[in-house]
Structure formats: C-alpha cells, structure tokens
C-alpha cells in the first residue's frame, strides 16, 4: 500500500515533483480531456512498469533505456489506435499529445528508478499509484478550467445562458494560471500543517 499511495499525494508527479507539465497545461481545457489523458497515461504506466520489471534481468544494461522506450512506444501505439477506434471524438481532441506519452518523463522515470529494480507486483502498484495521482492532477486542472472557461462540467451546462465565461481559462494561459493557483494552495496548506505540527510538539 505504501508503494501505491505515495504517488497519490506524497510524490504526486504534477503537484509535488512538478513533472509531466506538457499534458497538464496543453490538454486540460476540459475535464473529459484531462481524465482521458490521465487514464491513458495510467494504463501505459502500469503496463510498462509490469513488462520492464518482468524483463529487468533479461534486458542488457547497455541498451536498457532503448528497450524501455521501445516497450513504452509500443504500448502508446496500442492505446492510440484503441482510442481512435472506440472514442474518435476524444482521440481528435487529444491529438498528438497521445503520441507524446512516449516521451513523458514520468513514465521513463518510473521505469528507470523503480520498475527496473523491483518485482512485477510492486511495479504494478507503483505505476497505478503514480498514474492515478497524475490523473487526479489533470482532472483537477481540467475541472477548474472548464467550469470557469465554459460554465460547464463534462459538457453539462452549470450556470445557464446568462453566464459570461472566462475565455482565457480554456486558452493556454488558463493552464498556467490554474496550475499556479493549485501549487500555491498546496504550498499554503503544507506550510499551515507544518506550523500546526510544530505548535503541537512544543
């Protein structure tokens, strides 16, 4: 459970380690896009971690990064084709960013730092935790941007025809504003919690 839970919050790849910002800023102009990208990345994380861990004693050390990229790229292609076949509208919205999962530093980072050194079961848990934490971060950004930028959530109208949307929130600057606000909020909460803990220990 420790390997699974660390990715949800303590080592959240967006809010804590500040990795994988390209999809966090580019595709989160709606909640459904953020959720779709997050789940796609999670699936790649789980499967790549499992396969790399399974083959960790077979892959020569000299070509391990190349082998990792080949495994990840193959999985991304499968997911890309599956989305195009089953959910063409979402596939069109995400566009080239699905293919860019291959170079997502989160996936290669977990392959190198964890999956290549641990058993398959632990690697699956690590990938699932990191992926769900990543999905939560993208969904959080997407929800805020869609509500403010469109007045809707998952394409369901929330405020009626008189709502004046903040168009900037669904444009690229909106991603930066939303991420910055959430990072500030997390830092403020962490500082407040630290002060409260220090006060209780005195």
XYZ file of C-alpha atoms in Angstrom:
202
model
C 0.000 0.000 0.000
C 2.924 2.345 0.624
C 4.135 1.892 -2.954
C 0.623 2.570 -4.248
C -0.271 5.520 -2.021
C 2.948 7.527 -2.429
C 2.012 8.513 -5.988
C -1.436 9.722 -4.984
C -0.162 12.657 -2.955
C 3.276 12.477 -1.274
C 5.072 12.068 -4.616
C 2.337 13.398 -6.928
C 4.075 13.944 -10.249
C 2.336 17.249 -11.034
C 1.771 18.876 -7.661
C 4.925 17.737 -5.835
C 7.714 16.763 -8.232
C 6.432 19.153 -10.974
C 6.930 16.646 -13.820
C 4.778 15.959 -16.878
C 3.630 19.572 -17.219
C 3.178 19.440 -21.005
C -0.113 17.462 -20.933
C -1.120 19.180 -17.675
C -1.136 22.528 -19.458
C -1.999 21.526 -23.015
C -4.986 19.158 -22.842
C -6.768 20.189 -19.634
C -9.091 22.790 -21.176
C -11.920 20.416 -20.229
C -12.472 17.798 -17.555
C -13.038 14.969 -20.035
C -9.761 15.708 -21.820
C -7.836 15.741 -18.545
C -9.461 12.493 -17.428
C -8.838 10.781 -20.783
C -5.174 11.782 -20.913
C -4.686 10.790 -17.275
C -6.241 7.348 -17.740
C -4.268 6.723 -20.944
C -1.028 7.613 -19.164
C -2.001 5.452 -16.183
C -2.549 2.428 -18.411
C 0.848 2.947 -20.055
C 2.485 3.354 -16.629
C 1.001 0.138 -15.250
C 1.751 -1.998 -18.311
C 5.229 -0.594 -18.954
C 6.205 -0.970 -15.297
C 4.984 -4.571 -15.331
C 6.779 -5.530 -18.562
C 10.019 -3.765 -17.667
C 10.059 -5.358 -14.225
C 9.349 -8.758 -15.762
C 12.244 -8.341 -18.221
C 14.635 -6.486 -15.898
C 17.052 -9.418 -15.651
C 16.961 -10.079 -19.391
C 17.494 -6.579 -20.808
C 21.245 -5.795 -21.127
C 22.272 -2.783 -19.087
C 23.879 -1.107 -22.106
C 20.577 -0.862 -24.017
C 18.111 -0.601 -21.146
C 16.903 2.946 -21.981
C 16.389 1.996 -25.633
C 14.497 -1.125 -24.582
C 12.343 0.886 -22.173
C 11.431 3.377 -24.903
C 10.544 0.581 -27.360
C 8.234 -1.027 -24.767
C 6.604 2.307 -23.880
C 6.212 3.340 -27.545
C 4.538 0.017 -28.404
C 2.024 0.425 -25.575
C 1.303 4.028 -26.558
C 0.620 2.964 -30.157
C -1.854 0.342 -28.959
C -3.679 2.907 -26.818
C -3.588 5.491 -29.628
C -5.190 3.077 -32.102
C -7.715 1.886 -29.485
C -8.833 5.447 -28.727
C -9.093 6.253 -32.433
C -11.303 3.199 -32.966
C -13.518 3.384 -29.860
C -13.550 7.081 -28.855
C -12.767 9.088 -32.011
C -14.034 12.397 -30.590
C -11.703 12.217 -27.586
C -8.863 10.988 -29.803
C -9.334 14.043 -32.028
C -9.329 16.393 -29.019
C -6.136 14.934 -27.555
C -4.462 14.797 -30.957
C -0.671 14.469 -30.968
C -0.466 14.537 -27.180
C -1.340 10.832 -27.026
C 1.767 10.011 -29.051
C 3.793 12.307 -26.797
C 3.097 9.975 -23.857
C 6.149 8.104 -25.178
C 8.455 10.926 -24.067
C 6.611 11.694 -20.845
C 9.386 11.890 -18.251
C 7.106 10.358 -15.600
C 6.857 7.030 -17.434
C 10.548 6.715 -18.288
C 11.448 7.935 -14.803
C 9.370 5.244 -13.085
C 10.755 2.598 -15.453
C 14.356 3.555 -14.649
C 14.040 4.338 -10.941
C 11.525 1.686 -9.865
C 10.393 -0.973 -12.339
C 13.939 -1.894 -13.378
C 14.826 -2.603 -9.738
C 11.697 -4.160 -8.233
C 9.365 -7.130 -8.609
C 6.413 -7.011 -11.071
C 3.695 -6.795 -8.396
C 5.322 -3.820 -6.676
C 5.934 -2.199 -10.059
C 2.246 -2.516 -10.959
C 1.283 -0.840 -7.681
C 3.832 1.918 -8.244
C 2.541 2.555 -11.769
C -1.087 2.538 -10.624
C -0.426 4.970 -7.775
C 1.607 7.357 -9.911
C -0.941 7.162 -12.706
C -3.970 7.788 -10.501
C -2.180 10.709 -8.840
C -1.358 12.107 -12.292
C -4.963 11.616 -13.424
C -6.249 13.381 -10.301
C -3.982 16.355 -11.020
C -5.068 16.622 -14.671
C -8.723 16.220 -13.723
C -8.450 18.926 -11.045
C -6.960 21.383 -13.533
C -9.490 20.413 -16.213
C -12.485 20.806 -13.885
C -11.468 24.330 -12.824
C -10.698 25.438 -16.381
C -13.914 24.027 -17.846
C -16.164 25.459 -15.137
C -14.674 28.952 -15.404
C -13.988 28.886 -19.138
C -17.203 27.255 -20.392
C -19.604 27.318 -17.454
C -19.943 23.542 -17.776
C -18.592 20.300 -16.319
C -18.189 17.211 -18.521
C -20.126 19.235 -21.147
C -23.110 19.653 -18.787
C -24.165 23.305 -18.516
C -23.988 24.566 -14.927
C -24.943 28.245 -14.910
C -27.414 28.771 -17.715
C -27.328 31.084 -20.749
C -26.573 34.248 -18.749
C -23.162 33.066 -17.568
C -20.263 35.033 -19.039
C -17.408 32.525 -19.479
C -13.787 33.383 -18.730
C -12.498 32.560 -22.198
C -8.882 32.904 -21.070
C -9.288 29.811 -18.884
C -9.668 27.483 -21.875
C -6.752 29.151 -23.676
C -3.084 28.248 -22.938
C -2.627 30.982 -20.277
C -5.524 29.455 -18.335
C -3.475 26.294 -17.799
C -0.625 28.284 -16.269
C -2.984 30.312 -14.056
C -4.802 27.208 -12.795
C -1.644 25.193 -12.143
C -0.029 28.154 -10.385
C -3.089 28.629 -8.182
C -3.228 24.941 -7.223
C 0.514 24.824 -6.460
C 0.137 27.934 -4.270
C -2.842 26.360 -2.489
C -0.917 23.138 -1.809
C 2.150 25.046 -0.569
C -0.050 27.184 1.714
C -1.740 24.101 3.176
C 1.600 22.322 3.680
C 3.043 25.349 5.465
C -0.030 25.701 7.656
C 0.119 21.998 8.557
C 3.829 22.288 9.381
C 3.235 25.254 11.704
C 0.369 23.443 13.442
C 2.552 20.342 13.958
C 5.396 22.423 15.396
C 2.962 24.169 17.753
C 1.535 20.862 18.981
C 5.038 19.449 19.634
C 6.088 22.356 21.869
